[in-house]
PDB file of C-alpha atoms in Angstrom:
ATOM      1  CA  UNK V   1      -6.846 -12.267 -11.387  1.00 70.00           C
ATOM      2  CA  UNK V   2     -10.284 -13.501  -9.932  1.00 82.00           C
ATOM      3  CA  UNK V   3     -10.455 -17.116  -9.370  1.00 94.00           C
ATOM      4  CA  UNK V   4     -13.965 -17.004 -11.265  1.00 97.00           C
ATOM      5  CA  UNK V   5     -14.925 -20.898 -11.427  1.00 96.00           C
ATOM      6  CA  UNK V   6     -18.042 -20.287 -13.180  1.00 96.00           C
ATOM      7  CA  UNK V   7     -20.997 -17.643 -13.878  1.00 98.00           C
ATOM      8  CA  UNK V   8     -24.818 -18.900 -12.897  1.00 98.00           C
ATOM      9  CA  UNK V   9     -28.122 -16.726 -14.173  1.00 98.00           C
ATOM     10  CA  UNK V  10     -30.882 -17.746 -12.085  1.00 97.00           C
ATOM     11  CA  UNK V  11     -33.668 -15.238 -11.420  1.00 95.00           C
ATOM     12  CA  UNK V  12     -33.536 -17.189  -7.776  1.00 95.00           C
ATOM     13  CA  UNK V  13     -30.339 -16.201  -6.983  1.00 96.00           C
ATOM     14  CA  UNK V  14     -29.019 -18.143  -4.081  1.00 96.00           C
ATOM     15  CA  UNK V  15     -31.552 -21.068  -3.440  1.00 92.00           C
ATOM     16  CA  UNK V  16     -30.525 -24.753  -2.818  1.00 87.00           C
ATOM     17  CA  UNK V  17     -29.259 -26.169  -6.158  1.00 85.00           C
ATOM     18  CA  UNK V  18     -26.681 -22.154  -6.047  1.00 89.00           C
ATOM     19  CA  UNK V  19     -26.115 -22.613  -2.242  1.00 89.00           C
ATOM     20  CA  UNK V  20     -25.195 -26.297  -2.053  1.00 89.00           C
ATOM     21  CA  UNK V  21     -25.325 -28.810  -4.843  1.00 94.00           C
ATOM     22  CA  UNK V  22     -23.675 -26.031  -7.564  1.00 95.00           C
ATOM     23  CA  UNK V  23     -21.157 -24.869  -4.566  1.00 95.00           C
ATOM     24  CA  UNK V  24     -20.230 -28.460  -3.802  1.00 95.00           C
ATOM     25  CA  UNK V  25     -19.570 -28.964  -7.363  1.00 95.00           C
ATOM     26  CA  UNK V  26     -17.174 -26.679  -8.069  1.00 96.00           C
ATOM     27  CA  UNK V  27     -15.319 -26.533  -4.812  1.00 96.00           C
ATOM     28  CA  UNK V  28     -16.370 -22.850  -4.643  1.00 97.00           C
ATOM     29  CA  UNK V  29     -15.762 -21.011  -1.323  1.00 97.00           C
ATOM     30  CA  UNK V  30     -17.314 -17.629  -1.851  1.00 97.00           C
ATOM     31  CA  UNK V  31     -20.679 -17.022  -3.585  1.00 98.00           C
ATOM     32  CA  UNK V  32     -20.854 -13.632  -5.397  1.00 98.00           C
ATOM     33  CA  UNK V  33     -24.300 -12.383  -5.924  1.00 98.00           C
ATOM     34  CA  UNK V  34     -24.106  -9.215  -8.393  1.00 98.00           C
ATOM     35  CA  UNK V  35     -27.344  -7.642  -7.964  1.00 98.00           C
ATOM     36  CA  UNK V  36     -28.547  -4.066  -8.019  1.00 98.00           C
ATOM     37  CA  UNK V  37     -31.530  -4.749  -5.804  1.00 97.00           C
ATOM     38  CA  UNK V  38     -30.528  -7.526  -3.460  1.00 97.00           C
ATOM     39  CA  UNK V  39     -27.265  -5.220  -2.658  1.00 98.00           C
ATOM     40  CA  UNK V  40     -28.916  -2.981  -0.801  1.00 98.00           C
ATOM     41  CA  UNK V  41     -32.193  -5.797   0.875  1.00 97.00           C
ATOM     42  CA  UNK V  42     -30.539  -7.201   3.873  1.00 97.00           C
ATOM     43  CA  UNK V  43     -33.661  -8.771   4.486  1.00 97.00           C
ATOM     44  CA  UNK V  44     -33.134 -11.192   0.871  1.00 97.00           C
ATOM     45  CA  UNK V  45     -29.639 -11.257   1.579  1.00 97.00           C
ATOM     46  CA  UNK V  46     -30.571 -13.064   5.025  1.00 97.00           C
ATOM     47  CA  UNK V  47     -33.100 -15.465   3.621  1.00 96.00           C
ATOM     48  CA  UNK V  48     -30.014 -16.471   0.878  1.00 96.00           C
ATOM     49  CA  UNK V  49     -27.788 -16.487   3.398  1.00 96.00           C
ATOM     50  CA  UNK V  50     -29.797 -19.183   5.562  1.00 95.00           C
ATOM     51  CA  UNK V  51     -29.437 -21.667   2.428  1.00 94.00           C
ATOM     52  CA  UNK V  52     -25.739 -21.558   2.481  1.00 94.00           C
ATOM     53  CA  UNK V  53     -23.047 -23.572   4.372  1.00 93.00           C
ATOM     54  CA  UNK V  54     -21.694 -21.388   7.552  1.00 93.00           C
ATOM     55  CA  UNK V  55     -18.259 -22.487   5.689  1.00 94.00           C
ATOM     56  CA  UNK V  56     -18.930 -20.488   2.522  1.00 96.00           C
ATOM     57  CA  UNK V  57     -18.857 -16.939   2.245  1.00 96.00           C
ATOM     58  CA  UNK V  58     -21.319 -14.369   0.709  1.00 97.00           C
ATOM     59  CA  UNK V  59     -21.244 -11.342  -0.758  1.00 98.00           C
ATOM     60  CA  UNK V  60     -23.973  -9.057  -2.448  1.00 98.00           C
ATOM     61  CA  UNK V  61     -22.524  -6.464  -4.230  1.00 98.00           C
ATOM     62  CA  UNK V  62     -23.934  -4.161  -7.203  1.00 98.00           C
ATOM     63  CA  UNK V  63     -23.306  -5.244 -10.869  1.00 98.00           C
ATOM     64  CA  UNK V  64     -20.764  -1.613 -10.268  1.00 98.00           C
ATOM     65  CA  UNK V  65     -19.364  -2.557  -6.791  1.00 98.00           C
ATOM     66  CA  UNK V  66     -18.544  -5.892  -8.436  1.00 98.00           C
ATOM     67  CA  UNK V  67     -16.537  -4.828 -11.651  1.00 98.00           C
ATOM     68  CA  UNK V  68     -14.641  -2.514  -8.763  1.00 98.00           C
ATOM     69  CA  UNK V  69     -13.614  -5.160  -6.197  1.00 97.00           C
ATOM     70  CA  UNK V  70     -13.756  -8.199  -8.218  1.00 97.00           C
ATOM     71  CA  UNK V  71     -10.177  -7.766  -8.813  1.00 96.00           C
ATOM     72  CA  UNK V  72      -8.990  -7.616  -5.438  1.00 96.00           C
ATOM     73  CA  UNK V  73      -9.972 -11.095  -4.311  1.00 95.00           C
ATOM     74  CA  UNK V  74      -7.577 -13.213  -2.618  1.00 94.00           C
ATOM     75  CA  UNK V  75      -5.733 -15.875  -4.380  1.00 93.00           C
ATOM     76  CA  UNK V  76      -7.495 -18.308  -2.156  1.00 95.00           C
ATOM     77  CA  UNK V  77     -10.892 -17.486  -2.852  1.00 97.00           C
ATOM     78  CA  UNK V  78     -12.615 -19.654  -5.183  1.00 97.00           C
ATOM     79  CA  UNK V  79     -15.866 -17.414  -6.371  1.00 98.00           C
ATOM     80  CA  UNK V  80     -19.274 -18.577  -7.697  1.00 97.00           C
ATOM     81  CA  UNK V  81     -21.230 -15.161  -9.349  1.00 98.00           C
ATOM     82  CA  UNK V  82     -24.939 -15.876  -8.858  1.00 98.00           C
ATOM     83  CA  UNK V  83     -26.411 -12.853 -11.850  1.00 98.00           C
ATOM     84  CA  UNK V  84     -30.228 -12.351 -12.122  1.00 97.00           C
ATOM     85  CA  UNK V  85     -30.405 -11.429 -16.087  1.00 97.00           C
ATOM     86  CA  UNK V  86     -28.063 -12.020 -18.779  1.00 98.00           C
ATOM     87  CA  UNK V  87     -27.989  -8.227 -19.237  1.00 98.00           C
ATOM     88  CA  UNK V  88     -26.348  -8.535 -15.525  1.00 98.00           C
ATOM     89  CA  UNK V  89     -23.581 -10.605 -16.963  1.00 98.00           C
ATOM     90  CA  UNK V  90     -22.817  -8.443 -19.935  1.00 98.00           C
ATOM     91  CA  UNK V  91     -22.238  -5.320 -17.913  1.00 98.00           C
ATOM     92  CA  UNK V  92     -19.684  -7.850 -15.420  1.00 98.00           C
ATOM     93  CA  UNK V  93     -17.926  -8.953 -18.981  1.00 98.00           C
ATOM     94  CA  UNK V  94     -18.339  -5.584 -20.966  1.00 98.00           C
ATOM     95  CA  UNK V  95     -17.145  -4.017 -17.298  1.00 98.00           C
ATOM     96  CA  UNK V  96     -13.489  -6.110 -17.222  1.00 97.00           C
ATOM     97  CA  UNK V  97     -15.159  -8.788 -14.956  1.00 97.00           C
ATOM     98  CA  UNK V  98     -12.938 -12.268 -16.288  1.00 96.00           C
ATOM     99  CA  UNK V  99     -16.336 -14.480 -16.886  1.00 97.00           C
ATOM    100  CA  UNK V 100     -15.520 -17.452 -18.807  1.00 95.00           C
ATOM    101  CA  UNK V 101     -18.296 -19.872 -18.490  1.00 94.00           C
ATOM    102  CA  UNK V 102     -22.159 -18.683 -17.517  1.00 96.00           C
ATOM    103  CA  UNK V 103     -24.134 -21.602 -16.444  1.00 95.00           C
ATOM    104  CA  UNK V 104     -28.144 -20.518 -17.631  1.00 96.00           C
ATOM    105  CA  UNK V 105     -29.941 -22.437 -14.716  1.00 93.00           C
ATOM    106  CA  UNK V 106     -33.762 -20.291 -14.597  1.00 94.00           C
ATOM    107  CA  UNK V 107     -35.272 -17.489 -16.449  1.00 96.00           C
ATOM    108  CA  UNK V 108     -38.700 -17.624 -15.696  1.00 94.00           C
ATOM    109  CA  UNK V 109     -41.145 -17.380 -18.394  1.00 94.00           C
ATOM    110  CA  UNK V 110     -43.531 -14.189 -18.876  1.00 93.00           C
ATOM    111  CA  UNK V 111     -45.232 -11.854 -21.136  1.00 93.00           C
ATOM    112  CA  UNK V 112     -42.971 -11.734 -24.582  1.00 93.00           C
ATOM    113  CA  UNK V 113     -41.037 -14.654 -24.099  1.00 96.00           C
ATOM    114  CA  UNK V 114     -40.207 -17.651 -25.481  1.00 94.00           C
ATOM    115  CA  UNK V 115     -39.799 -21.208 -23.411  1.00 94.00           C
ATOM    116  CA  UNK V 116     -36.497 -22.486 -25.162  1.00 93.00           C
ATOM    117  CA  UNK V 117     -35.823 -25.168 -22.389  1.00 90.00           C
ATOM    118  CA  UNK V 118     -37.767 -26.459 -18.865  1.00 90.00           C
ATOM    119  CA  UNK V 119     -36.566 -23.766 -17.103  1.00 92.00           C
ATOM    120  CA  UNK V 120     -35.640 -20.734 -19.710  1.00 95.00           C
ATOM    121  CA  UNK V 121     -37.598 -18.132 -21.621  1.00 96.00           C
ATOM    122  CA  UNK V 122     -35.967 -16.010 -23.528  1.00 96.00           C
ATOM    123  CA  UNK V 123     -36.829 -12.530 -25.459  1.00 96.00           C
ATOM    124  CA  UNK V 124     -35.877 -10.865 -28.224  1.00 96.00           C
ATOM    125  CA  UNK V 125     -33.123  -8.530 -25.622  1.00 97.00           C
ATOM    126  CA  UNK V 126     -31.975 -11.858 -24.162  1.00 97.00           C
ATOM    127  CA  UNK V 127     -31.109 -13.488 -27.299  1.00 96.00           C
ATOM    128  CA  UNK V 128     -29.303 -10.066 -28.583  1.00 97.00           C
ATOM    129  CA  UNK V 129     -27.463 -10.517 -24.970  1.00 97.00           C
ATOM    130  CA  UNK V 130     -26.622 -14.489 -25.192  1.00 96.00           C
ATOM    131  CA  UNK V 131     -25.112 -13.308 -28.839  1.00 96.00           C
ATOM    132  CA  UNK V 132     -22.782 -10.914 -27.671  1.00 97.00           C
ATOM    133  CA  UNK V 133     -21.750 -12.894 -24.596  1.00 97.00           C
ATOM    134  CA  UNK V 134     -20.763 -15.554 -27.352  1.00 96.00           C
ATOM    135  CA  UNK V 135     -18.945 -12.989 -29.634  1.00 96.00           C
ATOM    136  CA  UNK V 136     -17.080 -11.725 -26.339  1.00 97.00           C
ATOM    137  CA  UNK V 137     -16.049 -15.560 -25.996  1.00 95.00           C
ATOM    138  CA  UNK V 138     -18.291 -16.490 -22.897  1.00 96.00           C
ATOM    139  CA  UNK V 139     -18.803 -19.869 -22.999  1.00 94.00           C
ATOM    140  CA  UNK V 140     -23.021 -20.655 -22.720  1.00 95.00           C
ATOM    141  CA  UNK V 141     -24.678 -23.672 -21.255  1.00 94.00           C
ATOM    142  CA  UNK V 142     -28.116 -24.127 -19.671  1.00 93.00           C
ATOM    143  CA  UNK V 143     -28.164 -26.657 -17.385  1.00 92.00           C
ATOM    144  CA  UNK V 144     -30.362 -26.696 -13.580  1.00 91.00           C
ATOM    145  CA  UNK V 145     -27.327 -28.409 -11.748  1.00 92.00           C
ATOM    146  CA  UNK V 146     -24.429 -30.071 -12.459  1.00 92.00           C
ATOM    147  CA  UNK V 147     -25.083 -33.767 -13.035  1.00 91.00           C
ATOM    148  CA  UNK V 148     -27.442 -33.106 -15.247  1.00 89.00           C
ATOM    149  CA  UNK V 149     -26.903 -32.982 -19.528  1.00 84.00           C
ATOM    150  CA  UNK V 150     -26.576 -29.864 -21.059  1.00 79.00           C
ATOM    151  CA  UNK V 151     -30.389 -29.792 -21.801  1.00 65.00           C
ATOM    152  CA  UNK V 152     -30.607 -27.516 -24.649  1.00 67.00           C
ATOM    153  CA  UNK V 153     -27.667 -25.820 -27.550  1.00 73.00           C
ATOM    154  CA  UNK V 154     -28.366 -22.079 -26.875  1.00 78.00           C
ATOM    155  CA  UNK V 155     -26.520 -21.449 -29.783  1.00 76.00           C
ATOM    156  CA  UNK V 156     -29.388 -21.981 -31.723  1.00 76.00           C
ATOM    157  CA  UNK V 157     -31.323 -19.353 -30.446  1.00 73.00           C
ATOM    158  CA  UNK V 158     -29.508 -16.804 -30.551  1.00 74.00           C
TER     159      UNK V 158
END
């Protein structure tokens, strides 16, 4: 099984807090980025890639390519999946992808959505999306990085 240590949305994707503080933090060696679009950009895979420690490891795979291969890792690799939208992390868990804990770190806000914490919106699709997660047994928490208080219960909006 994949040594998942923990699940991050952040419309970012791999910035500072995912590349260092976050990977730091969980003693992660291999950032997964499960992305449609940045799978196939080598030029925002290379601007990620600047932000991270030579020592860690990247990959940027398809929300597909990911359910594939996700299984094969190695017993020694310790991953961190960087998602985009919460609809991202439903196909992983809906696709046999062993997510236990999503860490909600940015959504930005925009047309149609509601601001729920500092650094969250939310619409109507998300909160249908946060509730299945739940039912599936994901365990939710929005928090920016890790020494921080879990700043807001998204169980109550969803």
């Amino acid at each position: 099984m994949a040594n998942i240590l923990m699940t991050r949305i952040d419309n970012r994707l791999v910035h500072g807090q995912v590349g260092v503080t976050w990977v730091n933090y969980l003693g992660a060696n291999l950032i997964v980025v499960a992305n449609d679009e940045v799978s196939t950009d080598e030029v925002r895979q290379n601007l990620m890639d600047m932000v991270v420690p030579d020592v860690i490891g990247t990959r940027y795979f398809s929300i597909q390519k990911t359910i594939d291969v996700i299984h094969m890792a190695a017993d020694d690799q310790l991953i961190f999946v960087v998602c985009d939208t919460p609809q991202d992390v439903l196909r992983l868990v809906e696709g046999g992808v062993p997510i236990k804990k999503v860490n909600i770190g940015n959504m930005h806000f925009s047309e149609g959505k509601e601001q729920i914490s500092s650094t969250v919106s939310v619409d109507e699709d998300d909160r249908k999306t946060f509730k299945r997660l739940h039912e599936l047994g994901v365990e939710l928490e929005i928090r920016r990085v890790p020494d921080e208080k879990i700043e807001v219960d998204i169980l109550k909006f969803i």
